[in-house]
Amino acid sequence: MSPHGPKGATRRGPICAAEASGSTGAPEAPSRYLPRPLTELHDHLRERLLAATTALGLDRAAAAPLVRLDPPKNREHGDVALGAFQLAKLAGKAPPALAGELAAAITADDVIESAVAAGPFVNFRFRRAALARAVLTAVQTDAAPYGRAPASGQVVCIDFSSPNIAKPFHIGHMRSTVLGNSLCRIHRHLGAVVHGINHLGDWGMPFAKMMTAYMHWGNEQELHRSPMRYMFDLYKRYGQEVKEHPALDDEAAAHFRALESGADNQERRMWQLLRDESLQAFQGPYQRLGVTFDHVIGESFFEDKMEAAMARVKAAGVLENSDGAEVVWLKELGIKEPCLLRKSDGATLYHTRDLAAAFYREDTFHPDRILYVVGAEQKLHFDQLKGVLTKMQEPIAKAIEHVPFGLVLSKTEDGKWEKFASRSGNAVFLDEILDEAVAKVRAIIREKNPDLPDADQTAEQVGVSAIVFNDLKNSRIKDVKFDWESMLNFDGETGPYVQFACARLSSILRKVEVPVPAPGQVDFTLLADAERVLLVMLDFGTAVQRAAEQSEPSIVTAHTIALAGEIHSYLRDHYVIGAEPAVRDARLLLVDAARRLLTTGLSLLGIAAPERM
RNA sequence: GCGCCCGUAGCUCAGUUGGAUAGAGCGACGGCCUCCGAAGCCGUAGGUCAGAGGUUCGACUCCUCUCGGGCGUACCA
């Protein structure tokens, strides 16, 4: 598209021409890193270790942060491992020597089965019964971290989805929507107060361009018939016509100034019409994706709040005039490009509204973190936003955190990957993708499970999950390769795979015809053979915690895949129904816990867990 | 030009913030349904972690440079 074609997919649009943005977040605020949610097993072991190091003459406070218990690289080594490197340094001993002393000091008890030194490492094993009891009891009673944590006092604002609403909702919008939705759920699970905010792009030049297109070629009947598609057509037409008639952009700029004048004019009415139609059209995709917002506050909301924000910038003494525009220079912060807050024609900009929004969020929500789930190509934008607030010495600056993600790429004829743009109109509508996936699932159900009740609803859940899961599977910074074949392949590490595990577990619980026993009635020594499943479960809390710290839902995704895999393997050789009662009951508790945890994991991703499929 | 991101098996990706012998899925090949769901399980093959230096007890991970790909770079969002 032309550099200024109406490209924006999202306000923070991956498809818009220029921009950049944000700090990757985390680095400068280590304080937000919470202590790992250690289980009671870890707590016990940790206490034993601290007692041992103290007995060896080490200062407890100095040793405590060095006692890091991690899963060993190789499961054969043990359940958890301690690298004695740093502790050895503190003790002034060789790591293998200290490892040997620690291993000797940690004698077996009713939780710890063994402590074995292996070179500079100490490998620990929990007693199988203790492992099973601790994990399954906690899961069954919905205790954190398996269940939702009590209120933590942390407040997190999450700015996500934020589409330019004068545009069709297509594949490019999905990432921010799906990632943000999952982050909302993850933070809530950890006890934070979450404000999920849809910062609609309902202001500014892209909107003015759509308005201009509509004024030239628009037809209200057509608009009402299919708003999204119709606006997409207008959008494409503008992009083509502006190449031959660059004056269209000037016209759009004039319309925007007229809109911003606040007068009750043609522009204002047009804005209202297009906004209403778009917003309406967006409800479909949001509903299918199971996405909800706590606040739908578009850029237009800040129309009357920008002057106050500008006054604040001016009062801070950081605003300068440059070629008639009002800017803030950020060279001392290592940013060469100035942050423009007002154009020379007096109009406001993207930054102006984000600045006003930051102040508004600060006053209204008092957030500890404000996450902007926006494409990586806007890194500079958020670096600048944070930079301006930093230069103003505003405390809210430290809360600003860009959560960048990669582009959506499509495959070209010659097999290369290229940016998925609305470009030549090759945009794929989200609804089409979801429909395709759902249809495929429906066909599979017809073949494998023809008697399934509510087959259509289930197909919807499974099909949508395949698409959503695909977006949350890899690190968000990776580009997503949009490929029909792999997206419609439900084998292996996919949403349907994890859902299938849930359905299989539900099926067992349904058919066994005895209730799941209370944890107190189970002989946990009978679950020694389930260690692999239990050890994965033990990692759940850490996974969710890390996902929140790093704003990385894929960590949760990976955990659900791992748990689904282990339970599938376990069930191959361990029957529940037909086993002798004590064994059956123990396995029943395990099966129920696995089902609960998988369901929770999927829910953190915004994915449903049907009981049958 | 400058800044940032990415580079791990044929393909798509993990690798728990510097730890032990680099792991999965897809695809390929070979097995497993008279037994709780085969959208599943088990196995085989497949690697100079882009390359070169450096930091140290130890580097896929941190630093420098090079190569390759991508994104961005003041009045668009």
XYZ file of C-alpha atoms (C1' of nucleotides) in Angstrom:
690
model
C 0.000 0.000 0.000
C 1.062 3.487 -0.366
C 2.839 4.692 2.686
C -0.289 6.340 3.864
C -2.909 4.119 2.495
C -5.495 3.367 5.069
C -3.719 0.308 6.193
C -4.187 0.124 9.856
C -5.413 -3.167 11.086
C -5.304 -2.222 14.665
C -4.863 1.153 16.140
C -1.574 -0.302 17.204
C -1.852 -1.765 13.787
C 0.537 -4.303 12.424
C -0.334 -3.152 8.991
C 0.161 0.541 9.370
C 3.089 2.149 7.697
C 5.363 3.715 10.193
C 5.793 3.435 13.876
C 7.589 1.629 16.475
C 7.421 1.306 20.084
C 7.790 -0.012 23.442
C 10.042 -1.228 25.988
C 9.866 -4.923 26.309
C 8.762 -4.327 29.776
C 10.276 -6.331 32.466
C 13.949 -5.465 32.750
C 13.979 -2.312 34.829
C 11.369 -3.351 37.313
C 12.577 -6.509 39.020
C 10.319 -5.701 41.940
C 7.354 -6.981 40.018
C 8.886 -10.415 39.930
C 7.061 -12.286 42.598
C 8.538 -15.151 44.532
C 7.954 -18.455 42.864
C 4.813 -20.156 44.070
C 6.607 -22.956 45.774
C 4.564 -25.910 46.719
C 4.603 -27.314 50.200
C 7.012 -29.937 48.942
C 9.470 -27.292 47.820
C 8.967 -25.335 51.020
C 9.824 -28.351 53.075
C 12.930 -29.151 51.083
C 14.014 -25.565 51.116
C 13.732 -25.404 54.880
C 15.803 -28.527 55.252
C 18.426 -27.070 52.965
C 18.573 -23.774 54.789
C 18.940 -25.604 58.064
C 21.762 -27.594 56.525
C 23.576 -24.566 55.127
C 23.217 -22.782 58.432
C 24.677 -25.802 60.188
C 27.596 -25.580 57.777
C 28.198 -22.051 58.948
C 26.571 -20.107 56.121
C 24.554 -17.007 56.822
C 20.915 -17.862 56.350
C 19.955 -14.571 54.735
C 22.844 -14.793 52.310
C 22.174 -18.424 51.466
C 18.419 -18.127 51.053
C 18.390 -16.541 47.583
C 20.985 -19.041 46.395
C 18.883 -22.046 47.272
C 17.200 -22.317 43.896
C 15.324 -25.491 43.237
C 14.860 -26.199 39.567
C 13.642 -29.192 37.634
C 16.699 -31.136 36.545
C 17.523 -31.245 32.884
C 17.056 -34.936 32.819
C 14.186 -36.564 34.693
C 16.411 -39.476 35.579
C 18.396 -37.246 37.875
C 15.579 -36.534 40.246
C 12.521 -34.392 40.882
C 14.309 -31.179 41.698
C 17.929 -30.179 41.565
C 20.126 -27.661 43.252
C 23.237 -26.357 41.546
C 25.695 -25.771 44.390
C 27.886 -23.321 42.482
C 26.909 -20.099 44.148
C 26.468 -21.586 47.593
C 29.931 -23.097 47.253
C 31.340 -19.712 46.465
C 29.667 -18.317 49.573
C 31.100 -21.162 51.624
C 34.516 -20.894 50.053
C 34.411 -24.541 49.034
C 34.494 -26.452 45.808
C 30.961 -27.042 44.418
C 31.232 -30.848 44.387
C 32.447 -30.829 47.973
C 29.576 -28.688 49.175
C 27.113 -30.702 47.105
C 28.346 -33.812 48.899
C 27.955 -32.208 52.310
C 24.436 -31.024 51.526
C 23.419 -34.399 50.180
C 24.702 -36.011 53.355
C 22.872 -33.515 55.523
C 19.518 -33.985 53.855
C 18.527 -37.325 55.265
C 15.310 -38.920 54.205
C 12.107 -38.000 55.993
C 8.445 -38.437 55.249
C 8.599 -36.035 52.296
C 12.117 -36.428 50.977
C 13.091 -39.813 49.692
C 16.682 -39.104 48.749
C 19.327 -36.481 48.205
C 22.176 -37.484 45.955
C 25.214 -35.468 45.002
C 26.188 -35.654 41.353
C 29.269 -33.551 40.860
C 28.322 -29.973 41.692
C 24.606 -30.802 41.756
C 22.390 -32.255 44.423
C 19.431 -34.170 43.112
C 16.388 -34.729 45.259
C 13.520 -37.110 45.058
C 10.257 -36.711 46.882
C 8.533 -39.720 48.309
C 5.976 -40.770 45.720
C 3.139 -40.836 48.175
C 4.010 -37.372 49.465
C 4.213 -36.050 45.925
C 0.836 -37.473 45.020
C -0.793 -36.357 48.221
C 0.494 -32.797 48.007
C -0.397 -32.235 44.367
C -3.732 -34.007 44.228
C -5.018 -32.602 47.496
C -4.183 -29.075 46.412
C -5.747 -29.490 42.995
C -8.836 -31.090 44.439
C -9.365 -28.306 46.957
C -8.730 -25.697 44.280
C -5.858 -24.277 46.283
C -3.522 -21.810 44.638
C -1.545 -22.030 42.458
C -3.788 -24.672 40.874
C -6.876 -22.670 41.644
C -7.314 -18.954 41.665
C -5.132 -17.079 44.136
C -6.575 -14.742 46.740
C -6.409 -11.020 45.972
C -2.809 -9.938 45.633
C -3.436 -6.226 45.659
C -1.781 -5.837 42.294
C -3.641 -3.813 39.670
C -2.934 -4.486 36.016
C -4.302 -2.584 33.049
C -4.157 -4.491 29.790
C -4.630 -2.547 26.578
C -5.394 -5.095 23.917
C -7.192 -5.759 20.650
C -7.690 -2.025 20.113
C -8.687 -2.246 16.459
C -9.101 0.614 14.098
C -12.795 0.201 13.913
C -13.267 1.624 10.482
C -11.614 -1.506 9.170
C -12.581 -5.122 8.733
C -11.672 -7.474 11.544
C -9.255 -9.887 9.974
C -6.454 -12.222 10.901
C -4.159 -9.322 11.728
C -6.356 -8.325 14.639
C -6.373 -11.686 16.246
C -3.013 -11.764 17.957
C -3.433 -8.757 20.197
C -6.967 -9.865 20.986
C -6.071 -13.417 21.862
C -2.836 -12.603 23.699
C -4.439 -9.820 25.707
C -7.408 -11.948 26.596
C -5.150 -14.677 27.905
C -3.030 -12.227 29.886
C -6.173 -10.848 31.521
C -7.164 -14.339 32.574
C -3.681 -15.215 33.809
C -3.379 -12.116 35.963
C -6.825 -12.638 37.418
C -5.905 -16.186 38.259
C -2.946 -14.827 40.200
C -5.173 -12.536 42.209
C -4.636 -9.231 40.445
C -7.357 -6.704 39.771
C -7.395 -6.596 35.992
C -8.725 -3.875 33.740
C -8.949 -5.221 30.221
C -9.226 -2.205 27.970
C -10.204 -2.078 24.328
C -8.601 1.169 23.225
C -10.539 1.486 19.996
C -8.953 3.340 17.118
C -11.944 5.559 16.545
C -10.075 8.814 16.034
C -7.269 10.193 13.978
C -6.337 9.990 10.320
C -7.280 6.393 9.535
C -10.757 7.126 10.677
C -10.740 10.378 8.723
C -9.705 8.484 5.602
C -12.542 6.047 5.954
C -14.853 8.963 6.432
C -13.541 10.607 3.302
C -13.998 7.403 1.332
C -17.548 7.076 2.562
C -18.349 10.665 1.677
C -17.152 10.060 -1.847
C -18.469 6.628 -2.623
C -20.483 5.466 0.348
C -23.998 4.112 0.344
C -25.882 3.575 3.544
C -27.896 0.600 2.303
C -24.751 -1.278 1.398
C -23.157 -0.317 4.659
C -25.991 -1.770 6.684
C -26.100 -4.940 4.669
C -22.572 -6.002 5.528
C -20.689 -3.295 7.393
C -17.388 -5.063 7.699
C -17.083 -6.132 4.119
C -18.434 -2.902 2.798
C -15.962 -0.850 4.773
C -13.212 -3.129 3.649
C -14.159 -2.353 0.058
C -14.136 1.356 0.766
C -10.810 0.971 2.464
C -9.312 -0.768 -0.535
C -10.779 1.778 -2.899
C -9.307 4.650 -0.934
C -5.928 2.959 -1.070
C -6.134 2.725 -4.848
C -7.547 6.153 -5.521
C -5.132 7.992 -3.286
C -2.294 6.900 -5.544
C -3.758 8.926 -8.371
C -5.331 11.620 -6.237
C -2.974 12.381 -3.367
C -5.222 15.313 -2.519
C -7.525 12.775 -0.850
C -5.169 12.721 2.090
C -5.391 16.480 2.419
C -9.126 16.177 2.298
C -9.030 13.567 5.032
C -6.809 15.794 7.139
C -9.303 18.609 6.725
C -12.155 16.316 7.778
C -10.198 15.317 10.820
C -9.618 18.919 11.809
C -13.322 19.566 11.354
C -14.120 16.576 13.534
C -11.682 17.698 16.169
C -13.160 21.174 16.204
C -15.914 19.693 18.290
C -18.640 21.279 16.217
C -21.826 19.374 15.460
C -21.091 19.009 11.775
C -21.233 16.479 8.981
C -17.965 14.913 10.128
C -19.306 14.364 13.605
C -22.403 12.601 12.326
C -20.368 10.500 9.946
C -18.023 9.534 12.753
C -20.945 8.410 14.883
C -22.441 6.339 12.083
C -19.247 4.550 11.154
C -18.309 3.992 14.761
C -21.659 2.450 15.628
C -21.654 0.185 12.603
C -18.114 -0.994 13.173
C -18.503 -1.642 16.831
C -21.583 -3.688 16.105
C -19.740 -5.717 13.497
C -16.889 -6.455 15.865
C -19.097 -8.173 18.392
C -19.249 -11.333 16.302
C -15.548 -12.143 16.350
C -15.201 -11.152 19.990
C -18.020 -13.424 20.970
C -16.648 -16.362 19.054
C -13.237 -15.882 20.609
C -14.742 -15.636 24.071
C -13.224 -12.202 24.546
C -14.696 -9.609 26.842
C -13.443 -6.224 27.948
C -13.822 -4.436 31.220
C -13.678 -1.134 29.426
C -14.272 -0.148 25.845
C -12.715 3.262 25.748
C -11.715 4.485 22.339
C -9.292 7.180 21.378
C -12.231 9.518 20.874
C -12.884 9.354 24.607
C -9.776 11.448 25.085
C -10.903 14.149 22.698
C -11.549 16.549 25.573
C -8.688 15.312 27.741
C -5.774 16.006 25.466
C -5.472 19.690 26.219
C -5.067 18.984 29.913
C -2.425 16.391 29.068
C -0.624 18.889 26.854
C -0.752 21.477 29.607
C 0.844 18.964 31.919
C 3.640 18.295 29.457
C 4.170 22.009 29.043
C 4.184 22.589 32.803
C 6.851 19.926 33.139
C 8.964 22.078 30.874
C 9.719 19.393 28.323
C 7.631 20.603 25.385
C 9.459 22.283 22.513
C 8.490 23.807 19.216
C 10.066 22.263 16.149
C 9.117 23.384 12.649
C 5.769 24.499 13.955
C 5.012 21.194 15.656
C 5.054 20.597 19.401
C 7.446 17.861 20.351
C 9.354 16.345 23.234
C 12.986 15.526 22.548
C 14.254 12.334 24.115
C 17.884 12.270 23.025
C 19.124 12.030 26.583
C 17.127 8.818 26.881
C 18.793 7.399 23.814
C 15.865 8.021 21.493
C 16.769 10.070 18.463
C 13.334 10.674 17.080
C 11.315 13.312 18.929
C 7.856 12.483 20.187
C 5.335 14.595 18.296
C 2.375 15.670 20.347
C 0.828 18.276 18.065
C 1.103 18.741 14.354
C 1.921 22.113 12.859
C -1.694 22.332 11.734
C -2.799 22.041 15.323
C -4.184 18.502 15.140
C -3.376 15.937 17.792
C -1.621 12.657 17.214
C -1.512 9.048 18.296
C 0.948 9.956 21.040
C -1.233 12.758 22.351
C -4.092 10.364 22.927
C -1.908 7.690 24.458
C -0.481 10.253 26.833
C -3.946 11.398 27.878
C -4.942 7.742 28.226
C -1.966 7.030 30.488
C -2.953 9.857 32.802
C -6.558 8.753 32.749
C -5.638 5.176 33.614
C -3.380 6.360 36.391
C -6.116 8.490 37.949
C -8.894 5.985 37.435
C -7.285 2.594 38.045
C -4.004 3.236 39.921
C -2.285 0.405 38.057
C 1.005 -1.233 38.987
C 1.471 -2.285 35.404
C -0.058 -1.090 32.148
C 0.473 -3.675 29.431
C 0.153 -2.574 25.825
C -0.380 -5.691 23.757
C 0.690 -4.212 20.456
C 2.774 -5.397 17.495
C 6.551 -5.256 17.734
C 6.713 -2.765 14.889
C 5.456 -0.144 17.292
C 8.314 -0.437 19.725
C 9.482 3.110 19.109
C 6.046 4.490 19.836
C 5.954 3.003 23.300
C 9.585 3.789 23.993
C 8.669 7.385 23.249
C 5.520 7.314 25.346
C 7.427 5.934 28.289
C 10.255 8.342 27.537
C 8.043 11.413 27.655
C 6.543 10.332 30.964
C 10.000 9.563 32.302
C 11.286 12.954 31.251
C 8.274 14.536 32.930
C 9.221 12.541 36.037
C 5.746 11.058 36.142
C 5.594 7.979 38.398
C 3.284 6.215 35.960
C 6.206 5.985 33.530
C 7.519 2.893 35.237
C 4.203 1.095 34.792
C 4.243 1.469 31.010
C 5.108 -1.845 29.439
C 4.951 -2.712 25.770
C 4.096 -6.354 25.104
C 5.215 -6.777 21.510
C 4.378 -9.653 19.216
C 5.355 -10.753 15.723
C 3.626 -10.319 12.422
C 1.225 -12.642 10.706
C 2.856 -13.941 7.571
C 1.356 -15.653 4.583
C 3.003 -17.965 2.108
C 3.711 -16.719 -1.383
C 3.656 -18.827 -4.546
C 7.399 -19.390 -4.382
C 7.175 -20.671 -0.855
C 8.483 -17.637 0.949
C 6.842 -15.969 3.898
C 5.668 -12.410 3.582
C 3.781 -9.926 5.654
C 0.077 -10.493 5.756
C -1.319 -7.178 4.649
C -4.762 -6.047 3.705
C -2.671 -4.946 0.815
C -4.054 -6.120 -2.469
C -7.104 -7.118 -0.563
C -5.688 -10.499 0.335
C -6.863 -10.063 3.874
C -8.420 -13.152 5.320
C -11.372 -12.432 7.528
C -11.221 -13.997 10.918
C -14.714 -15.382 10.499
C -13.660 -17.250 7.384
C -10.773 -18.868 9.190
C -12.905 -19.857 12.130
C -15.638 -21.162 9.822
C -13.150 -23.257 7.932
C -11.752 -24.785 11.104
C -15.203 -25.412 12.535
C -16.359 -27.097 9.329
C -13.355 -29.406 9.388
C -14.042 -30.308 13.005
C -17.699 -30.885 12.202
C -16.698 -33.365 9.521
C -14.391 -35.193 11.890
C -17.113 -35.429 14.489
C -19.545 -36.755 11.893
C -17.077 -39.478 11.118
C -15.796 -40.382 14.572
C -18.583 -39.486 16.905
C -21.811 -39.317 14.916
C -24.038 -39.585 17.973
C -22.497 -36.646 19.780
C -25.170 -34.367 21.185
C -24.662 -30.641 20.611
C -22.288 -31.466 17.795
C -22.495 -28.010 16.256
C -21.689 -26.252 19.469
C -18.823 -28.614 20.163
C -17.459 -28.160 16.653
C -17.470 -24.431 17.256
C -15.545 -24.826 20.498
C -12.985 -27.176 19.040
C -12.530 -25.331 15.765
C -12.058 -21.975 17.428
C -9.663 -23.520 19.918
C -7.462 -24.788 17.105
C -7.060 -21.264 15.764
C -6.616 -19.574 19.122
C -4.220 -22.210 20.409
C -2.135 -21.865 17.273
C -1.676 -18.190 18.049
C -0.710 -18.814 21.667
C 1.541 -21.788 21.066
C 4.813 -20.015 20.313
C 6.615 -17.117 21.906
C 4.644 -14.049 21.014
C 7.640 -12.316 19.431
C 7.787 -14.986 16.731
C 5.974 -14.225 13.522
C 2.943 -16.422 13.009
C 3.057 -18.375 9.808
C -0.465 -18.504 8.559
C -0.791 -21.798 6.797
C -4.120 -23.480 6.143
C -2.665 -26.946 6.124
C -0.977 -26.792 9.488
C -3.772 -24.768 11.022
C -6.325 -27.379 10.052
C -4.171 -30.273 11.170
C -5.431 -31.251 14.591
C -2.721 -33.791 15.354
C 0.046 -33.181 17.802
C 0.522 -29.960 19.733
C -2.808 -28.339 19.047
C -5.863 -27.055 20.837
C -7.923 -30.113 19.879
C -5.172 -32.365 21.247
C -5.450 -30.845 24.705
C -9.232 -30.764 24.491
C -9.209 -34.387 23.471
C -7.294 -35.268 26.611
C -9.948 -33.451 28.641
C -12.737 -35.254 26.861
C -11.038 -38.597 27.387
C -10.688 -37.923 31.106
C -14.286 -36.764 31.325
C -15.318 -39.933 29.577
C -13.614 -42.070 32.187
C -15.176 -40.126 35.030
C -18.538 -40.515 33.373
C -18.247 -44.255 32.833
C -16.673 -45.353 36.083
C -19.949 -44.885 37.922
C -18.426 -44.225 41.309
C -17.733 -40.776 42.677
C -14.267 -39.298 42.793
C -12.982 -40.051 46.293
C -11.989 -37.374 48.748
C -8.206 -36.978 48.970
C -8.287 -38.220 52.553
C -9.678 -41.570 51.448
C -6.975 -42.371 48.962
C -3.900 -44.503 49.456
C -1.331 -42.346 47.709
C 1.316 -45.034 47.672
C -0.709 -46.585 44.865
C 0.195 -43.684 42.577
C 3.920 -44.271 42.446
C 3.544 -45.120 38.780
C 2.044 -41.696 38.040
C 5.159 -39.738 38.890
C 5.590 -38.246 35.464
C 2.067 -36.860 35.437
C 2.433 -35.556 38.970
C 5.728 -33.844 38.291
C 4.250 -31.937 35.379
C 1.328 -30.906 37.566
C 3.791 -29.704 40.155
C 5.081 -27.197 37.596
C 1.718 -25.605 36.929
C 2.078 -22.723 39.358
C 5.535 -21.819 38.151
C 4.336 -21.851 34.577
C 1.456 -19.474 35.262
C 3.702 -17.222 37.297
C 6.311 -17.032 34.590
C 3.644 -16.399 31.981
C 2.473 -13.382 33.972
C 5.948 -12.026 34.608
C 6.982 -12.356 31.009
C 3.575 -11.586 29.512
C 3.968 -14.867 27.704
C 0.877 -17.099 27.488
C 2.826 -19.664 25.467
C 4.362 -20.860 28.734
C 0.887 -21.917 29.853
C 0.192 -23.414 26.437
C 3.322 -25.523 26.662
C 2.332 -26.718 30.097
C -1.100 -27.883 28.958
C 0.517 -29.772 26.088
C 2.963 -31.444 28.459
C 0.239 -32.456 30.895
C -2.031 -33.734 28.153
C 0.846 -35.790 26.786
C 1.729 -37.332 30.125
C -1.821 -38.256 30.993
C -2.345 -39.801 27.553
C 0.755 -41.926 28.059
C -0.253 -42.875 31.563
C -3.704 -44.019 30.536
C -2.242 -46.374 27.975
C -0.957 -48.762 30.623
C -3.054 -47.844 33.637
C -6.712 -48.612 33.515
C -9.077 -46.985 35.908
C -12.277 -48.869 35.320
C -11.827 -52.459 36.270
C -8.881 -51.879 38.573
C -9.269 -53.075 42.113
C -11.160 -50.526 44.204
C -8.249 -48.947 46.090
C -6.219 -48.557 42.904
C -9.238 -47.403 40.975
C -9.977 -44.717 43.543
C -6.432 -43.449 43.569
C -6.359 -43.260 39.777
C -9.762 -41.667 39.756
C -8.441 -38.852 41.874
C -5.511 -38.462 39.519
C -7.740 -38.430 36.462
C -10.047 -35.882 38.003
C -7.147 -33.659 39.000
C -5.629 -33.829 35.532
C -8.955 -32.913 34.007
C -9.342 -29.975 36.362
C -5.861 -28.686 35.709
C -6.160 -29.025 31.940
C -9.464 -27.206 32.065
C -7.923 -24.444 34.132
C -4.956 -24.201 31.800
C -7.181 -23.953 28.755
C -9.366 -21.372 30.458
C -6.273 -19.240 31.053
C -5.828 -19.317 27.294
C -9.441 -18.437 26.686
C -10.277 -21.905 25.403
C -13.221 -24.099 26.318
C -12.842 -27.702 27.461
C -15.796 -29.729 26.174
C -16.665 -32.951 27.995
C -17.194 -34.769 24.724
C -15.982 -34.096 21.258
C 23.054 5.032 7.292
C 21.233 4.292 12.402
C 18.068 1.474 16.006
C 15.452 -2.940 17.403
C 13.920 -8.155 16.642
C 14.789 -13.035 14.686
C 18.416 -17.202 13.116
C 18.295 -24.391 17.098
C 16.388 -31.389 13.058
C 13.616 -31.238 6.009
C 9.276 -27.789 8.175
C 7.166 -25.166 12.685
C 9.110 -24.365 17.378
C 10.742 -25.450 23.070
C 15.093 -24.967 25.865
C 12.472 -22.415 33.344
C 16.781 -15.907 32.902
C 24.599 -19.007 32.861
C 24.300 -25.400 34.551
C 24.467 -32.024 33.701
C 24.128 -36.169 27.501
C 20.241 -29.732 23.120
C 14.136 -31.543 23.464
C 8.886 -31.644 21.203
C 5.248 -31.523 17.207
C 4.552 -31.915 11.857
C 6.396 -34.613 7.749
C 9.050 -39.667 6.721
C 9.628 -44.850 8.154
C 7.981 -49.120 11.504
C 4.633 -50.904 15.251
C -0.281 -50.629 18.663
C -7.671 -50.609 18.736
C -11.948 -58.568 20.891
C -9.876 -53.761 27.070
C -11.898 -46.634 30.179
C -12.007 -42.043 23.305
C -6.580 -44.068 17.602
C -8.051 -35.953 17.364
C -4.300 -41.134 20.854
C 0.154 -44.238 22.249
C 5.198 -46.643 21.403
C 9.613 -46.789 18.444
C 13.388 -45.383 14.276
C 15.861 -41.721 11.392
C 17.171 -36.625 11.508
C 21.894 -31.268 14.814
C 28.900 -27.648 13.169
C 22.406 -24.417 18.161
C 24.016 -19.040 11.240
C 29.684 -18.004 11.634
C 34.136 -16.098 14.279
C 36.203 -14.248 18.580
C 35.569 -13.012 23.918
C 33.809 -13.279 29.275
C 34.342 -18.152 33.215
C 34.607 -23.591 36.689
C 30.705 -23.905 32.816
C 27.630 -20.504 26.904
C 21.957 -22.347 22.675
C 21.726 -18.539 26.717
C 25.921 -12.848 28.307
C 29.582 -9.195 25.266
C 31.914 -7.757 20.329
C 32.120 -8.377 15.171
C 30.432 -10.770 10.518
C 26.555 -13.071 7.467
C 21.295 -13.864 6.402
C 15.969 -12.436 7.135
C 12.418 -8.948 9.134
C 10.591 -4.397 11.393
C 11.221 0.689 12.384
C 13.397 5.450 11.559
C 9.156 13.639 13.496
C 3.986 16.202 11.563
C -0.221 8.148 9.746
C -1.923 4.677 13.664
